[in-house]
Amino acid sequence: YPSFLRAPLKYDRISSKFQRKRFHPILKTWKPHRAVDYAAKRGTPVYSVASGVIQHRKRMGALGNTVYIKHGSNYVTVYAHLSKFARGLKPSSKVKKGQVIGYVGSTGRSTGPHLHYELRYKGIRRNPLTHPLPKQKQVASSDFWRFKNKANNILRSL
């Protein structure tokens, strides 16, 4: 099963998909949109889609309040336009899959409350709706029991 959640929040609708050319509602010009915008009520909790480490947690111009999370060596996820950050988040702190990292807002260059969500694989922005997500490796049952027995032996000897 995937080690990433499909979406980082409970949303009403997708207001803007990942696309090469989109008419920007504020700048009134055609620009690529390499993210997915999830429309949701202001204050809706936003979750980390996978376990990782906070890279950035700050206000970033047009993106407004933004959180960058690094997941292993290949993936980074970006969550922008947040109304506020979850308490206790700071760069280099660890987050778990499904942990609240912030709340939907409209900070930065935004026309209404939504989450701007990016998925970056090896530094390149990918479509979060179609990019194949990494699978969580499962331990073979034979290996699992061998591990469990070894762990129990160690625990008994303590």
PDB file of C-alpha atoms in Angstrom, residues 80-146:
ATOM      1  CA  ALA A  80       0.968  26.849   0.752  1.00  0.00           C
ATOM      2  CA  HIS A  81      -1.520  29.673   1.525  1.00  0.00           C
ATOM      3  CA  LEU A  82      -1.980  28.324   5.080  1.00  0.00           C
ATOM      4  CA  SER A  83      -3.879  30.547   7.531  1.00  0.00           C
ATOM      5  CA  LYS A  84      -1.578  29.364  10.317  1.00  0.00           C
ATOM      6  CA  PHE A  85       0.955  26.695  11.140  1.00  0.00           C
ATOM      7  CA  ALA A  86       0.398  23.853  13.597  1.00  0.00           C
ATOM      8  CA  ARG A  87       2.067  24.459  16.965  1.00  0.00           C
ATOM      9  CA  GLY A  88       5.546  23.103  17.576  1.00  0.00           C
ATOM     10  CA  LEU A  89       6.593  22.920  13.914  1.00  0.00           C
ATOM     11  CA  LYS A  90      10.050  24.189  13.110  1.00  0.00           C
ATOM     12  CA  PRO A  91      12.700  23.389  10.514  1.00  0.00           C
ATOM     13  CA  SER A  92      14.349  19.996  11.134  1.00  0.00           C
ATOM     14  CA  SER A  93      11.451  18.750  13.308  1.00  0.00           C
ATOM     15  CA  LYS A  94      10.043  15.336  12.341  1.00  0.00           C
ATOM     16  CA  VAL A  95       6.436  14.844  11.280  1.00  0.00           C
ATOM     17  CA  LYS A  96       4.439  11.658  10.910  1.00  0.00           C
ATOM     18  CA  LYS A  97       2.122  10.687   8.066  1.00  0.00           C
ATOM     19  CA  GLY A  98      -1.301  12.198   8.838  1.00  0.00           C
ATOM     20  CA  GLN A  99       0.041  14.750  11.363  1.00  0.00           C
ATOM     21  CA  VAL A 100      -1.587  18.218  11.212  1.00  0.00           C
ATOM     22  CA  ILE A 101       0.965  20.748   9.904  1.00  0.00           C
ATOM     23  CA  GLY A 102      -1.281  23.769   9.329  1.00  0.00           C
ATOM     24  CA  TYR A 103      -4.720  25.069   8.430  1.00  0.00           C
ATOM     25  CA  VAL A 104      -6.295  26.146   5.126  1.00  0.00           C
ATOM     26  CA  GLY A 105      -6.158  29.870   4.481  1.00  0.00           C
ATOM     27  CA  SER A 106      -5.699  32.460   1.771  1.00  0.00           C
ATOM     28  CA  THR A 107      -2.330  34.032   2.607  1.00  0.00           C
ATOM     29  CA  GLY A 108      -0.046  35.298  -0.166  1.00  0.00           C
ATOM     30  CA  ARG A 109      -1.351  35.686  -3.729  1.00  0.00           C
ATOM     31  CA  SER A 110      -4.682  33.904  -3.423  1.00  0.00           C
ATOM     32  CA  THR A 111      -8.294  34.589  -4.404  1.00  0.00           C
ATOM     33  CA  GLY A 112      -9.895  32.509  -1.632  1.00  0.00           C
ATOM     34  CA  PRO A 113      -9.289  29.786   0.949  1.00  0.00           C
ATOM     35  CA  HIS A 114      -7.541  26.764  -0.571  1.00  0.00           C
ATOM     36  CA  LEU A 115      -4.441  24.622  -0.201  1.00  0.00           C
ATOM     37  CA  HIS A 116      -1.755  24.872  -2.888  1.00  0.00           C
ATOM     38  CA  TYR A 117      -0.107  21.420  -2.815  1.00  0.00           C
ATOM     39  CA  GLU A 118       3.052  20.432  -4.681  1.00  0.00           C
ATOM     40  CA  LEU A 119       4.736  17.055  -4.989  1.00  0.00           C
ATOM     41  CA  ARG A 120       8.400  17.207  -6.002  1.00  0.00           C
ATOM     42  CA  TYR A 121      10.290  14.115  -7.082  1.00  0.00           C
ATOM     43  CA  LYS A 122      14.079  14.552  -7.396  1.00  0.00           C
ATOM     44  CA  GLY A 123      13.556  18.328  -7.497  1.00  0.00           C
ATOM     45  CA  ILE A 124      10.966  18.276 -10.304  1.00  0.00           C
ATOM     46  CA  ARG A 125       7.324  19.166  -9.653  1.00  0.00           C
ATOM     47  CA  ARG A 126       5.054  16.233 -10.495  1.00  0.00           C
ATOM     48  CA  ASN A 127       1.285  15.951 -10.758  1.00  0.00           C
ATOM     49  CA  PRO A 128       0.179  14.762  -7.294  1.00  0.00           C
ATOM     50  CA  LEU A 129      -3.016  13.290  -8.795  1.00  0.00           C
ATOM     51  CA  THR A 130      -1.235  10.996 -11.261  1.00  0.00           C
ATOM     52  CA  HIS A 131       2.367  10.496 -10.084  1.00  0.00           C
ATOM     53  CA  PRO A 132       2.891   6.899  -8.894  1.00  0.00           C
ATOM     54  CA  LEU A 133       3.470   7.084  -5.160  1.00  0.00           C
ATOM     55  CA  PRO A 134       6.125   4.944  -3.486  1.00  0.00           C
ATOM     56  CA  LYS A 135       4.904   1.727  -1.919  1.00  0.00           C
ATOM     57  CA  GLN A 136       5.654   0.965   1.685  1.00  0.00           C
ATOM     58  CA  LYS A 137       7.908  -2.067   1.854  1.00  0.00           C
ATOM     59  CA  GLN A 138       6.389  -4.922   3.813  1.00  0.00           C
ATOM     60  CA  VAL A 139       8.452  -7.391   5.787  1.00  0.00           C
ATOM     61  CA  ALA A 140       7.978 -10.991   4.642  1.00  0.00           C
ATOM     62  CA  SER A 141       6.115 -12.955   7.324  1.00  0.00           C
ATOM     63  CA  SER A 142       9.011 -15.448   7.652  1.00  0.00           C
ATOM     64  CA  ASP A 143      11.443 -12.565   8.321  1.00  0.00           C
ATOM     65  CA  PHE A 144       8.955 -10.904  10.665  1.00  0.00           C
ATOM     66  CA  TRP A 145       8.743 -13.926  12.978  1.00  0.00           C
ATOM     67  CA  ARG A 146      12.526 -14.337  12.958  1.00  0.00           C
TER      68      ARG A 146
END
